[in-house]
Amino acid sequence: MTQTTLTRRRLLGTAAMLAGAATLPKMALAADPIKVAGIYTVPVEQQWVSRIHKAAETAQARGDIEYTFTENVANTDYARVMREYAEAGNTLIIGEVFGAEQEAREVAADYPDVAFLMGSSFKEDAALPNFAVFDNYIQDAAYLSGIIAGAMTESGNIGMVGGFPIPEVNRLMHAFMAGAAEMKPDITFQVSFIGSWFDPPKAKETAFAMIENGADLLYAERFGVSDAAQEKGILAIGNVIDTQADYPETVVASAIWHFEPTLDAAIAAVKAGEFKAADYGVYSFMKEGGSSLAPLGTFEGKVPQEALDLVEQRTKEIKDGAFVTEINDEEPKSS
């Protein structure tokens, strides 16, 4: 998945034909389940996509939607799959278009009666009213996990392995680094990106190199990093999902993404005939219930009380608006 070059001007040009529209027409009675299709470029087991998939399955279990999905779709094939699902009568199509931004928006322009809710590095376009965007803005939880990390590292050297240096990864890394630095101001970071969303062996090898270079705690933005930490007997901080059950002596804490508020808001908007171009990223904020810090579980009693007190204080401040976690989308660098 690589980021396609895209400009605001090109997006506006693509969707100019829809400029006068405001919202989708009413397409379903509130009590009726709507047809929803998911299109994913990686396996649904991959941590980021797994949260979308889980939320969709939850909505289906409630009877709100009828859900189908396709995984492992190549970026070059993404537009074709979008068209097939649109032609099949799906009312809402969800997925992630980071590597197919322009093509995806062109498809959406051809199906104005279908709602599209897509993970994107770009913002919504009012000229394309049926295409809404989202992102995992879980910087609040990432910041809190950084506080835990700063308290648990002994060497003050943390390794961070990411997929690609795109905004939704960068902002989490920066938030994590800010939390860690709040506990240990002189902390240092090793930052590396593996150029893949799902390559556990490569992530593991990258993590091994960081451990050789002095890291005693790893930020596991990708699968494979916690495996390296476990093998070398050091600690790790998870991202998006809670993997402590798989690494009970390794993963101290994790920043969890809850996609349910995002998807539920889109479903409600579609059913009310009010779906429109919007940025659904706000539903990932902690105050909206879109993110949280995983329970310490096996590390209960092992984290310094000073860190726990600060986590509790900041959690309260984040939820009531007294503290705002900085959103920094720039590529993070090693210290």
GROMACS .gro file of C-alpha atoms in nm, residues 3-321:
model
  319
    3GLN     CA    1   0.048   0.670  -0.101
    4THR     CA    2  -0.081   0.795  -0.437
    5THR     CA    3   0.006   1.151  -0.528
    6LEU     CA    4  -0.310   1.354  -0.506
    7THR     CA    5  -0.390   1.723  -0.500
    8ARG     CA    6  -0.695   1.910  -0.381
    9ARG     CA    7  -0.738   2.058  -0.727
   10ARG     CA    8  -0.749   1.714  -0.890
   11LEU     CA    9  -1.009   1.597  -0.641
   12LEU     CA   10  -1.227   1.897  -0.703
   13GLY     CA   11  -1.201   1.841  -1.077
   14THR     CA   12  -1.293   1.475  -1.046
   15ALA     CA   13  -1.614   1.545  -0.861
   16ALA     CA   14  -1.726   1.873  -1.013
   17MET     CA   15  -2.035   1.711  -1.160
   18LEU     CA   16  -2.172   1.657  -0.809
   19ALA     CA   17  -2.102   2.006  -0.679
   20GLY     CA   18  -2.464   2.095  -0.625
   21ALA     CA   19  -2.559   1.795  -0.415
   22ALA     CA   20  -2.565   1.811  -0.034
   23THR     CA   21  -2.657   1.468   0.096
   24LEU     CA   22  -2.765   1.130  -0.028
   25PRO     CA   23  -3.136   1.066  -0.069
   26LYS     CA   24  -3.316   0.856   0.187
   27MET     CA   25  -3.228   0.498   0.104
   28ALA     CA   26  -3.359   0.284   0.387
   29LEU     CA   27  -3.610   0.292   0.667
   30ALA     CA   28  -3.441   0.321   1.004
   31ALA     CA   29  -3.550  -0.026   1.110
   32ASP     CA   30  -3.422  -0.200   0.798
   33PRO     CA   31  -3.069  -0.340   0.778
   34ILE     CA   32  -2.863  -0.181   0.504
   35LYS     CA   33  -2.622  -0.366   0.277
   36VAL     CA   34  -2.262  -0.286   0.366
   37ALA     CA   35  -1.949  -0.405   0.185
   38GLY     CA   36  -1.593  -0.390   0.313
   39ILE     CA   37  -1.290  -0.373   0.080
   40TYR     CA   38  -0.951  -0.434   0.239
   41THR     CA   39  -0.604  -0.443   0.088
   42VAL     CA   40  -0.470  -0.670   0.362
   43PRO     CA   41  -0.603  -0.973   0.555
   44VAL     CA   42  -0.878  -0.891   0.804
   45GLU     CA   43  -0.642  -1.024   1.073
   46GLN     CA   44  -0.413  -0.723   1.016
   47GLN     CA   45  -0.455  -0.504   1.322
   48TRP     CA   46  -0.583  -0.182   1.159
   49VAL     CA   47  -0.835  -0.352   0.929
   50SER     CA   48  -0.938  -0.596   1.201
   51ARG     CA   49  -1.094  -0.308   1.395
   52ILE     CA   50  -1.311  -0.208   1.099
   53HIS     CA   51  -1.408  -0.570   1.038
   54LYS     CA   52  -1.494  -0.624   1.404
   55ALA     CA   53  -1.716  -0.315   1.414
   56ALA     CA   54  -1.899  -0.428   1.100
   57GLU     CA   55  -1.958  -0.775   1.242
   58THR     CA   56  -2.091  -0.617   1.561
   59ALA     CA   57  -2.334  -0.400   1.363
   60GLN     CA   58  -2.447  -0.704   1.167
   61ALA     CA   59  -2.506  -0.901   1.488
   62ARG     CA   60  -2.731  -0.616   1.605
   63GLY     CA   61  -2.931  -0.641   1.284
   64ASP     CA   62  -2.833  -0.294   1.160
   65ILE     CA   63  -2.651  -0.413   0.848
   66GLU     CA   64  -2.596  -0.704   0.611
   67TYR     CA   65  -2.220  -0.726   0.578
   68THR     CA   66  -1.991  -0.878   0.318
   69PHE     CA   67  -1.625  -0.813   0.251
   70THR     CA   68  -1.324  -0.883   0.031
   71GLU     CA   69  -0.969  -0.889   0.168
   72ASN     CA   70  -0.624  -0.880   0.008
   73VAL     CA   71  -0.740  -0.649  -0.274
   74ALA     CA   72  -0.449  -0.501  -0.468
   75ASN     CA   73  -0.446  -0.124  -0.501
   76THR     CA   74  -0.455  -0.165  -0.878
   77ASP     CA   75  -0.774  -0.369  -0.846
   78TYR     CA   76  -0.944  -0.158  -0.581
   79ALA     CA   77  -1.160   0.052  -0.815
   80ARG     CA   78  -1.294  -0.258  -0.990
   81VAL     CA   79  -1.402  -0.416  -0.662
   82MET     CA   80  -1.566  -0.090  -0.555
   83ARG     CA   81  -1.769  -0.086  -0.876
   84GLU     CA   82  -1.876  -0.448  -0.832
   85TYR     CA   83  -2.004  -0.383  -0.482
   86ALA     CA   84  -2.181  -0.064  -0.593
   87GLU     CA   85  -2.348  -0.250  -0.880
   88ALA     CA   86  -2.451  -0.527  -0.638
   89GLY     CA   87  -2.677  -0.289  -0.448
   90ASN     CA   88  -2.467  -0.212  -0.142
   91THR     CA   89  -2.580   0.106   0.028
   92LEU     CA   90  -2.258   0.172   0.219
   93ILE     CA   91  -1.905   0.071   0.116
   94ILE     CA   92  -1.621   0.090   0.368
   95GLY     CA   93  -1.249   0.031   0.336
   96GLU     CA   94  -0.910   0.205   0.305
   97VAL     CA   95  -0.788   0.384  -0.006
   98PHE     CA   96  -0.446   0.511   0.097
   99GLY     CA   97  -0.292   0.360  -0.216
  100ALA     CA   98  -0.585   0.430  -0.450
  101GLU     CA   99  -0.712   0.774  -0.353
  102GLN     CA  100  -0.781   0.922  -0.695
  103GLU     CA  101  -0.928   0.606  -0.846
  104ALA     CA  102  -1.158   0.551  -0.548
  105ARG     CA  103  -1.300   0.900  -0.566
  106GLU     CA  104  -1.361   0.865  -0.938
  107VAL     CA  105  -1.565   0.551  -0.871
  108ALA     CA  106  -1.764   0.726  -0.597
  109ALA     CA  107  -1.850   1.004  -0.843
  110ASP     CA  108  -2.008   0.744  -1.072
  111TYR     CA  109  -2.237   0.611  -0.793
  112PRO     CA  110  -2.389   0.916  -0.621
  113ASP     CA  111  -2.657   0.705  -0.448
  114VAL     CA  112  -2.399   0.487  -0.271
  115ALA     CA  113  -2.230   0.605   0.049
  116PHE     CA  114  -1.853   0.555   0.069
  117LEU     CA  115  -1.669   0.571   0.403
  118MET     CA  116  -1.299   0.528   0.340
  119GLY     CA  117  -0.978   0.542   0.539
  120SER     CA  118  -0.782   0.820   0.372
  121SER     CA  119  -0.483   1.046   0.421
  122PHE     CA  120  -0.680   1.328   0.257
  123LYS     CA  121  -0.986   1.522   0.365
  124GLU     CA  122  -1.342   1.518   0.242
  125ASP     CA  123  -1.443   1.712  -0.067
  126ALA     CA  124  -1.777   1.896  -0.062
  127ALA     CA  125  -1.799   1.845  -0.439
  128LEU     CA  126  -1.814   1.469  -0.379
  129PRO     CA  127  -2.095   1.448  -0.120
  130ASN     CA  128  -2.121   1.069  -0.101
  131PHE     CA  129  -1.753   1.017  -0.010
  132ALA     CA  130  -1.662   1.053   0.359
  133VAL     CA  131  -1.321   0.987   0.509
  134PHE     CA  132  -1.189   0.858   0.840
  135ASP     CA  133  -0.860   0.786   1.006
  136ASN     CA  134  -0.748   0.626   1.330
  137TYR     CA  135  -0.698   0.938   1.538
  138ILE     CA  136  -0.600   0.742   1.848
  139GLN     CA  137  -0.324   0.983   1.949
  140ASP     CA  138  -0.483   1.016   2.294
  141ALA     CA  139  -0.435   0.649   2.376
  142ALA     CA  140  -0.092   0.645   2.207
  143TYR     CA  141   0.016   0.932   2.431
  144LEU     CA  142  -0.098   0.745   2.742
  145SER     CA  143   0.086   0.431   2.630
  146GLY     CA  144   0.397   0.647   2.593
  147ILE     CA  145   0.373   0.749   2.957
  148ILE     CA  146   0.377   0.381   3.052
  149ALA     CA  147   0.674   0.320   2.819
  150GLY     CA  148   0.872   0.610   2.963
  151ALA     CA  149   0.829   0.467   3.309
  152MET     CA  150   0.923   0.110   3.209
  153THR     CA  151   1.236   0.165   2.999
  154GLU     CA  152   1.560   0.138   3.194
  155SER     CA  153   1.805   0.231   2.919
  156GLY     CA  154   1.598   0.527   2.801
  157ASN     CA  155   1.633   0.391   2.447
  158ILE     CA  156   1.309   0.296   2.271
  159GLY     CA  157   1.280   0.136   1.928
  160MET     CA  158   0.983   0.225   1.706
  161VAL     CA  159   0.891   0.020   1.397
  162GLY     CA  160   0.618   0.151   1.165
  163GLY     CA  161   0.471   0.054   0.828
  164PHE     CA  162   0.480   0.372   0.618
  165PRO     CA  163   0.548   0.731   0.733
  166ILE     CA  164   0.198   0.854   0.651
  167PRO     CA  165  -0.013   1.078   0.877
  168GLU     CA  166  -0.212   0.805   1.053
  169VAL     CA  167   0.113   0.636   1.159
  170ASN     CA  168   0.318   0.950   1.222
  171ARG     CA  169   0.069   1.111   1.458
  172LEU     CA  170   0.057   0.803   1.680
  173MET     CA  171   0.434   0.779   1.697
  174HIS     CA  172   0.466   1.147   1.789
  175ALA     CA  173   0.201   1.117   2.059
  176PHE     CA  174   0.371   0.808   2.201
  177MET     CA  175   0.707   0.988   2.201
  178ALA     CA  176   0.555   1.288   2.380
  179GLY     CA  177   0.411   1.067   2.652
  180ALA     CA  178   0.739   0.883   2.701
  181ALA     CA  179   0.935   1.208   2.715
  182GLU     CA  180   0.700   1.342   2.981
  183MET     CA  181   0.816   1.061   3.210
  184LYS     CA  182   1.181   1.065   3.099
  185PRO     CA  183   1.284   1.393   2.932
  186ASP     CA  184   1.625   1.266   2.813
  187ILE     CA  185   1.478   0.959   2.640
  188THR     CA  186   1.599   0.865   2.290
  189PHE     CA  187   1.417   0.694   2.004
  190GLN     CA  188   1.515   0.477   1.710
  191VAL     CA  189   1.254   0.516   1.434
  192SER     CA  190   1.224   0.300   1.123
  193PHE     CA  191   0.959   0.218   0.862
  194ILE     CA  192   0.948  -0.118   0.684
  195GLY     CA  193   0.757  -0.007   0.372
  196SER     CA  194   0.474  -0.256   0.420
  197TRP     CA  195   0.149  -0.286   0.610
  198PHE     CA  196   0.188  -0.657   0.667
  199ASP     CA  197   0.538  -0.805   0.672
  200PRO     CA  198   0.598  -0.951   1.020
  201PRO     CA  199   0.938  -1.104   0.931
  202LYS     CA  200   1.074  -0.768   0.811
  203ALA     CA  201   0.932  -0.586   1.115
  204LYS     CA  202   1.092  -0.846   1.340
  205GLU     CA  203   1.435  -0.811   1.178
  206THR     CA  204   1.413  -0.432   1.204
  207ALA     CA  205   1.329  -0.465   1.573
  208PHE     CA  206   1.622  -0.700   1.630
  209ALA     CA  207   1.856  -0.436   1.489
  210MET     CA  208   1.716  -0.178   1.730
  211ILE     CA  209   1.766  -0.411   2.025
  212GLU     CA  210   2.127  -0.464   1.916
  213ASN     CA  211   2.156  -0.085   1.919
  214GLY     CA  212   2.047  -0.057   2.282
  215ALA     CA  213   1.667  -0.045   2.280
  216ASP     CA  214   1.513  -0.214   2.584
  217LEU     CA  215   1.152  -0.139   2.489
  218LEU     CA  216   0.980  -0.144   2.148
  219TYR     CA  217   0.680   0.038   2.007
  220ALA     CA  218   0.503  -0.227   1.799
  221GLU     CA  219   0.314  -0.035   1.533
  222ARG     CA  220   0.342  -0.345   1.309
  223PHE     CA  221   0.302  -0.717   1.364
  224GLY     CA  222   0.635  -0.892   1.419
  225VAL     CA  223   0.785  -0.636   1.656
  226SER     CA  224   0.645  -0.797   1.972
  227ASP     CA  225   0.785  -1.131   1.855
  228ALA     CA  226   1.132  -0.979   1.851
  229ALA     CA  227   1.079  -0.828   2.196
  230GLN     CA  228   0.958  -1.159   2.333
  231GLU     CA  229   1.254  -1.352   2.192
  232LYS     CA  230   1.504  -1.103   2.335
  233GLY     CA  231   1.331  -1.069   2.672
  234ILE     CA  232   1.245  -0.699   2.652
  235LEU     CA  233   0.917  -0.511   2.670
  236ALA     CA  234   0.682  -0.382   2.401
  237ILE     CA  235   0.391  -0.141   2.365
  238GLY     CA  236   0.110  -0.245   2.132
  239ASN     CA  237  -0.094  -0.045   1.886
  240VAL     CA  238  -0.459  -0.057   1.767
  241ILE     CA  239  -0.533  -0.401   1.920
  242ASP     CA  240  -0.453  -0.563   2.255
  243THR     CA  241  -0.207  -0.850   2.202
  244GLN     CA  242  -0.111  -0.904   2.565
  245ALA     CA  243  -0.281  -1.244   2.571
  246ASP     CA  244  -0.033  -1.354   2.304
  247TYR     CA  245   0.265  -1.188   2.474
  248PRO     CA  246   0.180  -1.192   2.847
  249GLU     CA  247   0.534  -1.117   2.965
  250THR     CA  248   0.614  -0.872   2.686
  251VAL     CA  249   0.331  -0.631   2.596
  252VAL     CA  250   0.287  -0.389   2.883
  253ALA     CA  251   0.010  -0.175   2.737
  254SER     CA  252  -0.158  -0.094   2.406
  255ALA     CA  253  -0.340   0.198   2.249
  256ILE     CA  254  -0.669   0.051   2.130
  257TRP     CA  255  -0.877   0.175   1.836
  258HIS     CA  256  -1.253   0.130   1.859
  259PHE     CA  257  -1.409   0.174   1.514
  260GLU     CA  258  -1.764   0.121   1.638
  261PRO     CA  259  -1.841   0.493   1.698
  262THR     CA  260  -1.722   0.578   1.346
  263LEU     CA  261  -1.921   0.306   1.170
  264ASP     CA  262  -2.231   0.354   1.383
  265ALA     CA  263  -2.238   0.726   1.298
  266ALA     CA  264  -2.216   0.645   0.926
  267ILE     CA  265  -2.489   0.381   0.946
  268ALA     CA  266  -2.719   0.625   1.126
  269ALA     CA  267  -2.650   0.895   0.867
  270VAL     CA  268  -2.722   0.659   0.576
  271LYS     CA  269  -3.045   0.536   0.731
  272ALA     CA  270  -3.157   0.893   0.792
  273GLY     CA  271  -3.069   0.996   0.438
  274GLU     CA  272  -2.818   1.244   0.580
  275PHE     CA  273  -2.486   1.091   0.477
  276LYS     CA  274  -2.254   1.354   0.329
  277ALA     CA  275  -1.889   1.438   0.273
  278ALA     CA  276  -1.738   1.464   0.619
  279ASP     CA  277  -1.432   1.373   0.821
  280TYR     CA  278  -1.531   1.090   1.053
  281GLY     CA  279  -1.187   1.090   1.214
  282VAL     CA  280  -1.321   1.272   1.520
  283TYR     CA  281  -1.506   0.955   1.624
  284SER     CA  282  -1.167   0.794   1.696
  285PHE     CA  283  -1.091   1.048   1.969
  286MET     CA  284  -1.093   0.915   2.324
  287LYS     CA  285  -1.368   1.156   2.430
  288GLU     CA  286  -1.592   1.001   2.160
  289GLY     CA  287  -1.518   0.646   2.277
  290GLY     CA  288  -1.301   0.576   1.973
  291SER     CA  289  -0.984   0.488   2.159
  292SER     CA  290  -0.865   0.367   2.496
  293LEU     CA  291  -0.565   0.235   2.682
  294ALA     CA  292  -0.581  -0.142   2.721
  295PRO     CA  293  -0.589  -0.285   3.076
  296LEU     CA  294  -0.246  -0.360   3.223
  297GLY     CA  295  -0.345  -0.721   3.284
  298THR     CA  296  -0.030  -0.921   3.363
  299PHE     CA  297   0.157  -0.597   3.433
  300GLU     CA  298  -0.072  -0.488   3.714
  301GLY     CA  299   0.149  -0.386   4.004
  302LYS     CA  300   0.459  -0.367   3.783
  303VAL     CA  301   0.418  -0.014   3.646
  304PRO     CA  302   0.546   0.270   3.870
  305GLN     CA  303   0.267   0.447   4.055
  306GLU     CA  304   0.391   0.785   3.933
  307ALA     CA  305   0.310   0.680   3.577
  308LEU     CA  306  -0.029   0.537   3.672
  309ASP     CA  307  -0.121   0.860   3.849
  310LEU     CA  308  -0.027   1.065   3.543
  311VAL     CA  309  -0.221   0.832   3.313
  312GLU     CA  310  -0.528   0.870   3.531
  313GLN     CA  311  -0.492   1.247   3.543
  314ARG     CA  312  -0.439   1.285   3.168
  315THR     CA  313  -0.725   1.046   3.085
  316LYS     CA  314  -0.965   1.262   3.282
  317GLU     CA  315  -0.827   1.580   3.127
  318ILE     CA  316  -0.850   1.438   2.775
  319LYS     CA  317  -1.211   1.334   2.824
  320ASP     CA  318  -1.320   1.670   2.965
  321GLY     CA  319  -1.114   1.874   2.720
   0.00000   0.00000   0.00000
